[in-house]
Amino acid sequence: MTTDYVAEILRATGTLRSGDPAGVTTIVQNALALAGLPGSGGGMAAGHPTRTTQMSQALLPGLDHTDQHSFRTGRLRRPLGEVIRSLQEGGKGLNLEGLPGLGRPLQVPELPLPDGAQFLEERYSCAAGTRRYRLYVPSTAADRLQGLIVMLHGCTQNPEDFAAGTGMNALAEEHRLLVVYPAQTGGDNSMSCWNWFRPGDQMRDAGEPAIIAGLTESLREQYAIPGDRIFVAGLSAGGAMAVIMGETYPELYSAVGVHSGLAYGSANDVMSAFAVMRGQAGIDPVPSRKPAARPEEGPRVIVFHGSADTTVHPSNAKAIVAGKGGTAGKISRIEPDAARGTRGYTRLVVKREDGTHGIESWMIDGAQHAWSGGHPSGSYTDPRGPDASAATVRFFLHGASDLPGT
């Protein structure tokens, strides 16, 4: 891919944001010419799979790779002309500012480590593929670890960036936890997004879920983690993939944390991903992959979402909860703390028969597409809180996010 081609793609994105989605067509056509793709010289024939993929990559960062599985399932991509018409009709209502993929990961310095702790650089391989990962091992690991958390980063992020922004390593040290940060590769997704929208990456024993589950199981065995103390969490595309992991491997993960993510099976191609991110109704999962119908079934789930998120519409949080059977629960309101400059939020809780919280959903006042309470040394963080990392760890380990004594 040439530098000029990349420049044209970035210019197309800027043109769409400036309110001229029709101008995107000409710019992308020029970009295709620079890339030497067929048909770029005059008019863009609808339905050409290569050009459809390139257009998708330009306007929805990370949604690349033609999904060969879609031909086996009958779920075909939309023609390019339809993509452009959709953008022209809905482009003005789609805020791409801050969309993962428009920025770049911060150059995060290596985090300081407590004496005896380790932040290892490793690789995992299985039949489904290979991924590098970072692994935080607390200094007290010899005293028996209390659990394992799999942390899935968002688009354009990497393990180091995500670890810095969430502050999860410090919590792991405090609670004697193992934390693993798998890294999505640029070769598998140009913007390092987990491919949550591809049917081949939404099922058990295939694609990215197989890689993440295999890595989880290998660490469980290596470090003798109790089977009921294994958890997964993620942000944005990583949050959507965390939902997939909970649905496809419910016996492996006891609880799932989702920040600014999307419901299981809500998209199966570029256009449906674009629609559901914008707040339109997602597709219905195929019957063999429908989520659990009751909060008592499957892993417990905690969800965080900003009420002002213009990248992934807040309605997606409600869709996650609804998919887990959480249509009714206790709602509480926490007001913002003006003195501390922290945000307020509304929390929905659905309890299980054993008293634990099967579902928690936090809607955070005025927050955008960022990890709540995160550290500014990482990308896509909102330091004004509430602290999603601390609440997630409490939910994972104790069955509720409530502070001790509350």
GROMACS .gro file of C-alpha atoms in nm, residues 109-343:
model
  235
  109PRO     CA    1   0.690   0.419   2.820
  110GLU     CA    2   0.741   0.087   2.992
  111LEU     CA    3   0.546   0.086   3.317
  112PRO     CA    4   0.748   0.081   3.641
  113LEU     CA    5   0.730  -0.255   3.816
  114PRO     CA    6   0.719  -0.335   4.188
  115ASP     CA    7   1.011  -0.541   4.310
  116GLY     CA    8   0.956  -0.900   4.209
  117ALA     CA    9   0.677  -0.829   3.957
  118GLN     CA   10   0.712  -0.906   3.584
  119PHE     CA   11   0.557  -0.769   3.266
  120LEU     CA   12   0.653  -1.041   3.021
  121GLU     CA   13   0.660  -1.028   2.641
  122GLU     CA   14   0.538  -1.361   2.501
  123ARG     CA   15   0.377  -1.525   2.197
  124TYR     CA   16   0.101  -1.780   2.168
  125SER     CA   17   0.033  -2.002   1.867
  126CYS     CA   18  -0.239  -2.253   1.783
  127ALA     CA   19  -0.408  -2.386   1.470
  128ALA     CA   20  -0.618  -2.069   1.443
  129GLY     CA   21  -0.321  -1.831   1.446
  130THR     CA   22  -0.049  -1.655   1.645
  131ARG     CA   23  -0.059  -1.346   1.864
  132ARG     CA   24   0.195  -1.175   2.083
  133TYR     CA   25   0.087  -1.078   2.432
  134ARG     CA   26   0.205  -0.903   2.748
  135LEU     CA   27   0.158  -1.080   3.079
  136TYR     CA   28   0.162  -0.910   3.418
  137VAL     CA   29   0.276  -1.141   3.697
  138PRO     CA   30   0.245  -0.979   4.042
  139SER     CA   31   0.529  -0.988   4.289
  140THR     CA   32   0.316  -1.206   4.519
  141ALA     CA   33   0.248  -1.475   4.257
  142ALA     CA   34   0.426  -1.737   4.467
  143ASP     CA   35   0.159  -1.694   4.736
  144ARG     CA   36  -0.110  -1.838   4.503
  145LEU     CA   37  -0.277  -1.624   4.241
  146GLN     CA   38  -0.638  -1.521   4.295
  147GLY     CA   39  -0.744  -1.508   3.932
  148LEU     CA   40  -0.670  -1.432   3.566
  149ILE     CA   41  -0.806  -1.138   3.366
  150VAL     CA   42  -0.782  -1.131   2.986
  151MET     CA   43  -0.778  -0.767   2.868
  152LEU     CA   44  -0.870  -0.698   2.502
  153HIS     CA   45  -0.764  -0.356   2.373
  154GLY     CA   46  -0.955  -0.130   2.135
  155CYS     CA   47  -0.873  -0.022   1.781
  156THR     CA   48  -0.529   0.139   1.724
  157GLN     CA   49  -0.428   0.040   2.076
  158ASN     CA   50  -0.171  -0.215   2.186
  159PRO     CA   51  -0.113  -0.407   2.511
  160GLU     CA   52   0.127  -0.150   2.654
  161ASP     CA   53  -0.108   0.139   2.579
  162PHE     CA   54  -0.409  -0.046   2.719
  163ALA     CA   55  -0.226  -0.149   3.037
  164ALA     CA   56  -0.119   0.210   3.099
  165GLY     CA   57  -0.463   0.357   3.032
  166THR     CA   58  -0.663   0.112   3.242
  167GLY     CA   59  -0.417   0.090   3.532
  168MET     CA   60  -0.503  -0.277   3.558
  169ASN     CA   61  -0.150  -0.384   3.650
  170ALA     CA   62  -0.162  -0.188   3.976
  171LEU     CA   63  -0.491  -0.356   4.066
  172ALA     CA   64  -0.343  -0.693   3.973
  173GLU     CA   65  -0.057  -0.629   4.215
  174GLU     CA   66  -0.303  -0.532   4.490
  175HIS     CA   67  -0.531  -0.832   4.442
  176ARG     CA   68  -0.271  -1.093   4.337
  177LEU     CA   69  -0.404  -1.132   3.984
  178LEU     CA   70  -0.249  -1.246   3.658
  179VAL     CA   71  -0.338  -1.012   3.370
  180VAL     CA   72  -0.282  -1.094   3.004
  181TYR     CA   73  -0.306  -0.843   2.719
  182PRO     CA   74  -0.329  -1.018   2.379
  183ALA     CA   75  -0.227  -0.800   2.084
  184GLN     CA   76  -0.423  -0.786   1.762
  185THR     CA   77  -0.191  -0.765   1.462
  186GLY     CA   78  -0.188  -0.513   1.180
  187GLY     CA   79  -0.183  -0.804   0.939
  188ASP     CA   80  -0.515  -0.936   1.068
  189ASN     CA   81  -0.673  -0.591   1.093
  190SER     CA   82  -0.514  -0.275   0.957
  191MET     CA   83  -0.624  -0.071   1.260
  192SER     CA   84  -0.549  -0.346   1.514
  193CYS     CA   85  -0.921  -0.397   1.589
  194TRP     CA   86  -1.049  -0.734   1.699
  195ASN     CA   87  -1.275  -0.853   1.418
  196TRP     CA   88  -1.596  -0.871   1.622
  197PHE     CA   89  -1.818  -0.814   1.315
  198ARG     CA   90  -1.698  -1.111   1.109
  199PRO     CA   91  -1.903  -1.433   1.131
  200GLY     CA   92  -1.585  -1.641   1.124
  201ASP     CA   93  -1.469  -1.462   1.440
  202GLN     CA   94  -1.797  -1.499   1.628
  203MET     CA   95  -1.795  -1.874   1.686
  204ARG     CA   96  -1.633  -2.132   1.907
  205ASP     CA   97  -1.321  -2.320   1.794
  206ALA     CA   98  -1.253  -2.080   1.507
  207GLY     CA   99  -1.074  -1.755   1.434
  208GLU     CA  100  -0.988  -1.506   1.703
  209PRO     CA  101  -1.208  -1.661   1.975
  210ALA     CA  102  -1.012  -1.985   1.941
  211ILE     CA  103  -0.682  -1.798   1.978
  212ILE     CA  104  -0.795  -1.603   2.285
  213ALA     CA  105  -0.951  -1.908   2.449
  214GLY     CA  106  -0.644  -2.119   2.379
  215LEU     CA  107  -0.418  -1.855   2.534
  216THR     CA  108  -0.649  -1.835   2.836
  217GLU     CA  109  -0.645  -2.209   2.887
  218SER     CA  110  -0.267  -2.232   2.854
  219LEU     CA  111  -0.216  -1.967   3.123
  220ARG     CA  112  -0.477  -2.128   3.347
  221GLU     CA  113  -0.282  -2.452   3.337
  222GLN     CA  114   0.062  -2.294   3.361
  223TYR     CA  115  -0.020  -2.081   3.665
  224ALA     CA  116  -0.276  -2.314   3.830
  225ILE     CA  117  -0.557  -2.057   3.824
  226PRO     CA  118  -0.884  -2.175   3.986
  227GLY     CA  119  -1.140  -2.253   3.717
  228ASP     CA  120  -1.397  -2.012   3.861
  229ARG     CA  121  -1.151  -1.720   3.869
  230ILE     CA  122  -1.099  -1.657   3.499
  231PHE     CA  123  -1.235  -1.335   3.348
  232VAL     CA  124  -1.229  -1.135   3.025
  233ALA     CA  125  -1.279  -0.762   2.962
  234GLY     CA  126  -1.232  -0.519   2.675
  235LEU     CA  127  -1.285  -0.173   2.529
  236SER     CA  128  -1.478  -0.091   2.211
  237ALA     CA  129  -1.389  -0.361   1.955
  238GLY     CA  130  -1.218  -0.541   2.243
  239GLY     CA  131  -1.539  -0.508   2.445
  240ALA     CA  132  -1.737  -0.659   2.160
  241MET     CA  133  -1.486  -0.946   2.144
  242ALA     CA  134  -1.513  -0.994   2.522
  243VAL     CA  135  -1.889  -1.042   2.475
  244ILE     CA  136  -1.816  -1.301   2.206
  245MET     CA  137  -1.578  -1.486   2.438
  246GLY     CA  138  -1.841  -1.504   2.710
  247GLU     CA  139  -2.098  -1.642   2.466
  248THR     CA  140  -1.875  -1.891   2.285
  249TYR     CA  141  -1.680  -2.015   2.589
  250PRO     CA  142  -1.924  -1.977   2.881
  251GLU     CA  143  -1.759  -2.257   3.075
  252LEU     CA  144  -1.419  -2.087   3.060
  253TYR     CA  145  -1.501  -1.734   3.182
  254SER     CA  146  -1.686  -1.666   3.506
  255ALA     CA  147  -1.749  -1.299   3.428
  256VAL     CA  148  -1.718  -1.052   3.141
  257GLY     CA  149  -1.641  -0.679   3.147
  258VAL     CA  150  -1.755  -0.465   2.852
  259HIS     CA  151  -1.661  -0.099   2.809
  260SER     CA  152  -1.815   0.089   2.514
  261GLY     CA  153  -1.876  -0.239   2.335
  262LEU     CA  154  -2.143  -0.408   2.125
  263ALA     CA  155  -2.382  -0.699   2.163
  264TYR     CA  156  -2.310  -1.052   2.047
  265GLY     CA  157  -2.390  -1.116   1.681
  266SER     CA  158  -2.516  -0.760   1.623
  267ALA     CA  159  -2.320  -0.730   1.297
  268ASN     CA  160  -2.201  -0.970   1.030
  269ASP     CA  161  -2.039  -0.737   0.776
  270VAL     CA  162  -1.923  -0.379   0.724
  271MET     CA  163  -2.264  -0.225   0.666
  272SER     CA  164  -2.432  -0.387   0.966
  273ALA     CA  165  -2.132  -0.290   1.183
  274PHE     CA  166  -2.163   0.070   1.064
  275ALA     CA  167  -2.536   0.066   1.139
  276VAL     CA  168  -2.517  -0.080   1.488
  277MET     CA  169  -2.233   0.153   1.589
  278ARG     CA  170  -2.456   0.439   1.479
  279GLY     CA  171  -2.738   0.317   1.700
  280GLN     CA  172  -2.953   0.144   1.444
  281ALA     CA  173  -3.094  -0.200   1.517
  282GLY     CA  174  -2.842  -0.478   1.474
  283ILE     CA  175  -2.907  -0.807   1.301
  284ASP     CA  176  -3.061  -1.101   1.486
  285PRO     CA  177  -2.804  -1.368   1.577
  286VAL     CA  178  -2.854  -1.698   1.399
  287PRO     CA  179  -3.036  -1.949   1.624
  288SER     CA  180  -2.725  -2.155   1.701
  289ARG     CA  181  -2.555  -1.851   1.847
  290LYS     CA  182  -2.831  -1.675   2.037
  291PRO     CA  183  -2.723  -1.545   2.380
  292ALA     CA  184  -2.846  -1.689   2.707
  293ALA     CA  185  -3.207  -1.602   2.784
  294ARG     CA  186  -3.173  -1.553   3.161
  295PRO     CA  187  -2.925  -1.368   3.385
  296GLU     CA  188  -2.858  -1.697   3.569
  297GLU     CA  189  -2.716  -1.851   3.252
  298GLY     CA  190  -2.362  -1.799   3.137
  299PRO     CA  191  -2.097  -1.565   3.281
  300ARG     CA  192  -2.188  -1.261   3.489
  301VAL     CA  193  -2.155  -0.934   3.293
  302ILE     CA  194  -2.064  -0.576   3.386
  303VAL     CA  195  -2.113  -0.307   3.122
  304PHE     CA  196  -1.987   0.053   3.109
  305HIS     CA  197  -2.086   0.310   2.847
  306GLY     CA  198  -2.070   0.687   2.813
  307SER     CA  199  -2.400   0.865   2.755
  308ALA     CA  200  -2.227   1.099   2.506
  309ASP     CA  201  -2.044   0.828   2.310
  310THR     CA  202  -2.065   0.923   1.940
  311THR     CA  203  -1.845   0.636   1.823
  312VAL     CA  204  -2.045   0.343   1.961
  313HIS     CA  205  -2.398   0.460   2.039
  314PRO     CA  206  -2.508   0.411   2.404
  315SER     CA  207  -2.801   0.197   2.288
  316ASN     CA  208  -2.549  -0.082   2.238
  317ALA     CA  209  -2.509  -0.112   2.616
  318LYS     CA  210  -2.883  -0.173   2.646
  319ALA     CA  211  -2.861  -0.435   2.371
  320ILE     CA  212  -2.590  -0.623   2.562
  321VAL     CA  213  -2.801  -0.624   2.878
  322ALA     CA  214  -3.115  -0.727   2.691
  323GLY     CA  215  -2.927  -1.014   2.528
  324LYS     CA  216  -2.844  -1.145   2.875
  325GLY     CA  217  -3.205  -1.130   2.989
  326GLY     CA  218  -3.154  -0.817   3.200
  327THR     CA  219  -3.475  -0.638   3.109
  328ALA     CA  220  -3.569  -0.577   3.472
  329GLY     CA  221  -3.350  -0.483   3.766
  330LYS     CA  222  -3.280  -0.232   4.039
  331ILE     CA  223  -3.176   0.112   3.916
  332SER     CA  224  -2.970   0.345   4.134
  333ARG     CA  225  -2.840   0.693   4.068
  334ILE     CA  226  -2.497   0.826   4.174
  335GLU     CA  227  -2.469   1.202   4.141
  336PRO     CA  228  -2.152   1.370   4.013
  337ASP     CA  229  -1.906   1.502   4.270
  338ALA     CA  230  -1.841   1.865   4.174
  339ALA     CA  231  -1.562   1.903   4.429
  340ARG     CA  232  -1.368   1.611   4.287
  341GLY     CA  233  -1.473   1.673   3.928
  342THR     CA  234  -1.604   1.320   3.885
  343ARG     CA  235  -1.895   1.214   3.665
   0.00000   0.00000   0.00000
